[in-house]
Amino acid sequence: MKLKAIIAMMLLSMPLGSLHAAVDPNFYIFLCFGQSNMEGAARPEAQDLVSPGPRFLLMPAVDDPQRGRKMGEWCEAVPPLCRPNTGLTPADYFGRTMIQGLPDNIRVGVIHVAIGGIHIQGFMPDSIESYVKTAPGWMTGMLKAYDNNPYERLVTLAKKAQQDGVIKGVLMHQGESNSGDPKWASMVQKVYDRLLGDLQLKPEEVPLLAGEVVQAGGKGQCVAMNKQIDELPKTLHTSLVISSTGCTNGPDNLHFDAPGYRELGRRYGEKMLSLLGYQVKTPFEVPADARTAETTVPGNDFPKVDSERRAYFRVNASQANQVIVDVCGKKYEMRRDEKGIWCAVTDPLPVGFHYYFINIGGQNFIDPATETFFGCNREAGGIEVPEGPEGDYYRPQQGVPAGQVRSIYYFAQSSGEWRHALVYTPAEYEQGKKRYPVLYLQHGMGEDETGWSKQGHMQHIMDNAIAKSEAVPMIVVMESGDIKAPFRGGDNRAGTSQYGASFYPVLLNDLIPYIDRNFRTKSDREHRAMAGLSWGGHQTFDVVLQNMDKFAWMGTFSGAIFGVDVKTAYNGVFADAEKFNKQIHYFYMNSGSDDFIKSEPLAKSLQQQGINVEFSESKGTGHEWLTWRRGLHEFIPHLFKGKVKM
């Protein structure tokens, strides 16, 4: 007998089910049904339309030619999950939450049948025929999409899905149309029991999750139905209720809005994950090792930072519909807990200082629980993610004499205005008549003269280094530099840009003379240095390299220095390397390993030109204050100690 004939006879003798691929026990399937809030009444937003990938699948209950979907064929689960022209549903973020909490080898699939306004009787096989006959006209098209039998469509697809995976649960959101009906719970039980019977499922293995309806602060159109929903487990013992407290809603007080659907869906997912035995971490759960951040206003418990460097935020914004915490440009959607408090947890953050904002309705606000810092061209919130003992160089230490950061106002004839600066004096300054060298230290674009003392902890870096004799006692002067306002375009090349250039005559003609008159300084170039971070580094290049008679030491930290030709820049100041090296006694540059401004290429070009410049890379940091703290700490030991040999 030929081989093909033998194979054919073997196949014909096998049961039909065995011809199908083996059921995947790691493919978890969930049946979703209900009325308009399960159907989805909110328009999906951009974040919702990004596919979560092949681990979250949908078996469509209707054809959707526009998206290339066919009923009964698995596809990636991107809204709309119900039918064409429906919206975001709790099932969307149920699935996304599930795949985040489950091992990577487990997939999740949903089958979704829902009809706006349908009574629970519309899912009861014994009453569907009469229900269809009396259904309102606006519902007839939706019923027809399921051949006038939504229950049968759900069961038919569920049986097909059982050939691929294992049904693990049922999600229901229904009740608005049955509000006040004393028989509702028993009818839900009949639907559930019939469903499990038709699919040969065990109730203890397939729980039903029932979501509460819109609360709207007690003004929800059907809020009274929640009492009946909450009591459903008394009738149906394998059911659990998903709270809608704090889930935001649309203006009709009947349907959730997009953030509300996301939150409700996450709660469905978290409950199911816990039922499946998986530990669920939510923004509401703060580990015991989390500590209140040092940048938090006293009297507040949050923000907090845990041992994994995750930050936890809490904001009371009871009237808000959506709240986002923005940490250095990375946005985290906050979730509203059942008490109406918005909560969020971040990914692990790099150690050091980070600006952050609370965004409500598209507008950034400062978290009232945080200290404020001028950054990003405005007052901002900030959070310190602590380093270990390696960060002690920028922390105050017991037994180390502390210097002072003085606030001064001076009149600048160059600009015709009163200006503000901060001046650090070392601890010993008050004890004698000694004169001191001066470092003029500039911040970056969008920050101000307070940056180095508040965000940078300059005074602690100086105190500790002086106490250890790593640095000589010196005065440090910090001014706004006319770069608090944002850069508004134009030339950004060092030596030719106008942004912040208005500060140069002020510094040279007003600030330096004021400091020399009012503080005990050594006022010659040999005892004057300048350094700056980011655009402050740009200003350092512009000022020092065009005023070599006034400065003998210079440094940049992530310096925003662009367009420098080392052979021609600043009237060829680098062309005669021997002369330059005699004039500048120490020249330092640094940037972070993850910095978007890289200083090493320029430093190498200068070195190839014969210029004595030292470059240092801050490991694991970007364009941020920890990079600049490290830079200052490495820079100051070389200042005012005689000419440094490279």
PDB file of N, CA and C in Angstrom, residues 25-30 94 97-99 101-103 106-108 166-171 204-207 209 240 268-280:
ATOM      1  N   PRO A  25      -1.452  25.125  27.170  1.00  0.00           N
ATOM      2  CA  PRO A  25      -1.872  25.443  28.542  1.00  0.00           C
ATOM      3  C   PRO A  25      -1.403  26.823  28.995  1.00  0.00           C
ATOM      4  N   ASN A  26      -0.497  27.425  28.248  1.00  0.00           N
ATOM      5  CA  ASN A  26      -0.001  28.753  28.588  1.00  0.00           C
ATOM      6  C   ASN A  26      -0.677  29.850  27.764  1.00  0.00           C
ATOM      7  N   PHE A  27      -1.806  29.517  27.167  1.00  0.00           N
ATOM      8  CA  PHE A  27      -2.627  30.509  26.487  1.00  0.00           C
ATOM      9  C   PHE A  27      -3.908  30.664  27.297  1.00  0.00           C
ATOM     10  N   TYR A  28      -3.982  31.757  28.061  1.00  0.00           N
ATOM     11  CA  TYR A  28      -5.100  31.994  28.966  1.00  0.00           C
ATOM     12  C   TYR A  28      -6.173  32.806  28.234  1.00  0.00           C
ATOM     13  N   ILE A  29      -7.397  32.289  28.233  1.00  0.00           N
ATOM     14  CA  ILE A  29      -8.485  32.919  27.497  1.00  0.00           C
ATOM     15  C   ILE A  29      -9.546  33.414  28.477  1.00  0.00           C
ATOM     16  N   PHE A  30     -10.086  34.586  28.181  1.00  0.00           N
ATOM     17  CA  PHE A  30     -11.092  35.200  29.049  1.00  0.00           C
ATOM     18  C   PHE A  30     -12.274  35.655  28.204  1.00  0.00           C
ATOM     19  N   PHE A  94      -7.281  45.342  30.944  1.00  0.00           N
ATOM     20  CA  PHE A  94      -7.227  44.043  31.612  1.00  0.00           C
ATOM     21  C   PHE A  94      -6.129  43.207  30.975  1.00  0.00           C
ATOM     22  N   THR A  97      -2.581  44.590  31.506  1.00  0.00           N
ATOM     23  CA  THR A  97      -2.131  44.352  32.881  1.00  0.00           C
ATOM     24  C   THR A  97      -1.749  42.886  33.071  1.00  0.00           C
ATOM     25  N   MET A  98      -2.520  42.007  32.466  1.00  0.00           N
ATOM     26  CA  MET A  98      -2.232  40.578  32.600  1.00  0.00           C
ATOM     27  C   MET A  98      -0.865  40.218  32.033  1.00  0.00           C
ATOM     28  N   ILE A  99      -0.562  40.676  30.824  1.00  0.00           N
ATOM     29  CA  ILE A  99       0.715  40.273  30.221  1.00  0.00           C
ATOM     30  C   ILE A  99       1.897  40.936  30.926  1.00  0.00           C
ATOM     31  N   GLY A 101       1.971  41.241  34.191  1.00  0.00           N
ATOM     32  CA  GLY A 101       2.136  40.516  35.444  1.00  0.00           C
ATOM     33  C   GLY A 101       2.416  39.037  35.303  1.00  0.00           C
ATOM     34  N   LEU A 102       2.175  38.477  34.110  1.00  0.00           N
ATOM     35  CA  LEU A 102       2.382  37.047  33.884  1.00  0.00           C
ATOM     36  C   LEU A 102       3.775  36.781  33.326  1.00  0.00           C
ATOM     37  N   PRO A 103       4.288  35.568  33.484  1.00  0.00           N
ATOM     38  CA  PRO A 103       5.566  35.216  32.857  1.00  0.00           C
ATOM     39  C   PRO A 103       5.506  35.405  31.344  1.00  0.00           C
ATOM     40  N   ILE A 106       3.512  33.149  28.789  1.00  0.00           N
ATOM     41  CA  ILE A 106       2.049  33.036  28.851  1.00  0.00           C
ATOM     42  C   ILE A 106       1.414  34.131  28.005  1.00  0.00           C
ATOM     43  N   ARG A 107       0.490  33.705  27.138  1.00  0.00           N
ATOM     44  CA  ARG A 107      -0.277  34.644  26.322  1.00  0.00           C
ATOM     45  C   ARG A 107      -1.679  34.803  26.911  1.00  0.00           C
ATOM     46  N   VAL A 108      -2.310  35.891  26.532  1.00  0.00           N
ATOM     47  CA  VAL A 108      -3.670  36.182  26.988  1.00  0.00           C
ATOM     48  C   VAL A 108      -4.539  36.463  25.769  1.00  0.00           C
ATOM     49  N   VAL A 166      -6.794  27.731  27.214  1.00  0.00           N
ATOM     50  CA  VAL A 166      -7.586  27.345  28.375  1.00  0.00           C
ATOM     51  C   VAL A 166      -8.351  28.557  28.886  1.00  0.00           C
ATOM     52  N   ILE A 167      -9.674  28.424  29.023  1.00  0.00           N
ATOM     53  CA  ILE A 167     -10.483  29.517  29.554  1.00  0.00           C
ATOM     54  C   ILE A 167     -10.252  29.624  31.055  1.00  0.00           C
ATOM     55  N   LYS A 168      -9.859  30.825  31.488  1.00  0.00           N
ATOM     56  CA  LYS A 168      -9.473  31.034  32.879  1.00  0.00           C
ATOM     57  C   LYS A 168     -10.419  31.941  33.653  1.00  0.00           C
ATOM     58  N   GLY A 169     -11.337  32.629  32.965  1.00  0.00           N
ATOM     59  CA  GLY A 169     -12.210  33.532  33.703  1.00  0.00           C
ATOM     60  C   GLY A 169     -13.219  34.212  32.801  1.00  0.00           C
ATOM     61  N   VAL A 170     -14.193  34.838  33.445  1.00  0.00           N
ATOM     62  CA  VAL A 170     -15.252  35.580  32.755  1.00  0.00           C
ATOM     63  C   VAL A 170     -15.297  36.988  33.325  1.00  0.00           C
ATOM     64  N   LEU A 171     -15.308  37.980  32.430  1.00  0.00           N
ATOM     65  CA  LEU A 171     -15.398  39.377  32.831  1.00  0.00           C
ATOM     66  C   LEU A 171     -16.762  39.913  32.417  1.00  0.00           C
ATOM     67  N   GLU A 204     -15.030  26.606  40.067  1.00  0.00           N
ATOM     68  CA  GLU A 204     -13.916  26.948  40.952  1.00  0.00           C
ATOM     69  C   GLU A 204     -12.647  27.289  40.166  1.00  0.00           C
ATOM     70  N   GLU A 205     -12.634  26.940  38.872  1.00  0.00           N
ATOM     71  CA  GLU A 205     -11.477  27.234  38.032  1.00  0.00           C
ATOM     72  C   GLU A 205     -11.707  28.427  37.116  1.00  0.00           C
ATOM     73  N   VAL A 206     -12.942  28.898  37.038  1.00  0.00           N
ATOM     74  CA  VAL A 206     -13.282  29.987  36.112  1.00  0.00           C
ATOM     75  C   VAL A 206     -14.146  31.017  36.851  1.00  0.00           C
ATOM     76  N   PRO A 207     -13.539  31.918  37.604  1.00  0.00           N
ATOM     77  CA  PRO A 207     -14.325  32.910  38.352  1.00  0.00           C
ATOM     78  C   PRO A 207     -14.946  33.951  37.424  1.00  0.00           C
ATOM     79  N   LEU A 209     -15.697  37.979  37.212  1.00  0.00           N
ATOM     80  CA  LEU A 209     -15.378  39.284  37.766  1.00  0.00           C
ATOM     81  C   LEU A 209     -16.420  40.285  37.279  1.00  0.00           C
ATOM     82  N   LEU A 240     -16.472  37.845  41.970  1.00  0.00           N
ATOM     83  CA  LEU A 240     -15.777  38.875  42.732  1.00  0.00           C
ATOM     84  C   LEU A 240     -16.118  40.220  42.116  1.00  0.00           C
ATOM     85  N   TYR A 268      -9.470  44.938  37.070  1.00  0.00           N
ATOM     86  CA  TYR A 268      -9.856  43.587  36.643  1.00  0.00           C
ATOM     87  C   TYR A 268      -8.605  42.710  36.531  1.00  0.00           C
ATOM     88  N   GLY A 269      -7.576  43.248  35.861  1.00  0.00           N
ATOM     89  CA  GLY A 269      -6.364  42.470  35.645  1.00  0.00           C
ATOM     90  C   GLY A 269      -5.642  42.126  36.931  1.00  0.00           C
ATOM     91  N   GLU A 270      -5.533  43.082  37.826  1.00  0.00           N
ATOM     92  CA  GLU A 270      -4.834  42.832  39.083  1.00  0.00           C
ATOM     93  C   GLU A 270      -5.563  41.794  39.928  1.00  0.00           C
ATOM     94  N   LYS A 271      -6.893  41.859  39.904  1.00  0.00           N
ATOM     95  CA  LYS A 271      -7.657  40.855  40.657  1.00  0.00           C
ATOM     96  C   LYS A 271      -7.451  39.472  40.065  1.00  0.00           C
ATOM     97  N   MET A 272      -7.490  39.369  38.743  1.00  0.00           N
ATOM     98  CA  MET A 272      -7.308  38.063  38.117  1.00  0.00           C
ATOM     99  C   MET A 272      -5.901  37.526  38.350  1.00  0.00           C
ATOM    100  N   LEU A 273      -4.909  38.390  38.279  1.00  0.00           N
ATOM    101  CA  LEU A 273      -3.537  37.949  38.545  1.00  0.00           C
ATOM    102  C   LEU A 273      -3.416  37.383  39.954  1.00  0.00           C
ATOM    103  N   SER A 274      -4.022  38.060  40.921  1.00  0.00           N
ATOM    104  CA  SER A 274      -3.946  37.568  42.294  1.00  0.00           C
ATOM    105  C   SER A 274      -4.665  36.235  42.431  1.00  0.00           C
ATOM    106  N   LEU A 275      -5.784  36.050  41.718  1.00  0.00           N
ATOM    107  CA  LEU A 275      -6.499  34.770  41.760  1.00  0.00           C
ATOM    108  C   LEU A 275      -5.668  33.647  41.155  1.00  0.00           C
ATOM    109  N   LEU A 276      -4.843  34.003  40.184  1.00  0.00           N
ATOM    110  CA  LEU A 276      -3.981  33.010  39.534  1.00  0.00           C
ATOM    111  C   LEU A 276      -2.700  32.756  40.329  1.00  0.00           C
ATOM    112  N   GLY A 277      -2.538  33.476  41.435  1.00  0.00           N
ATOM    113  CA  GLY A 277      -1.402  33.216  42.314  1.00  0.00           C
ATOM    114  C   GLY A 277      -0.176  34.057  42.046  1.00  0.00           C
ATOM    115  N   TYR A 278      -0.334  35.156  41.301  1.00  0.00           N
ATOM    116  CA  TYR A 278       0.806  36.004  40.995  1.00  0.00           C
ATOM    117  C   TYR A 278       0.796  37.238  41.890  1.00  0.00           C
ATOM    118  N   GLN A 279       1.996  37.612  42.347  1.00  0.00           N
ATOM    119  CA  GLN A 279       2.115  38.792  43.191  1.00  0.00           C
ATOM    120  C   GLN A 279       1.954  40.032  42.325  1.00  0.00           C
ATOM    121  N   VAL A 280       1.095  40.919  42.732  1.00  0.00           N
ATOM    122  CA  VAL A 280       0.785  42.098  41.937  1.00  0.00           C
ATOM    123  C   VAL A 280       1.331  43.333  42.633  1.00  0.00           C
TER     124      VAL A 280
END
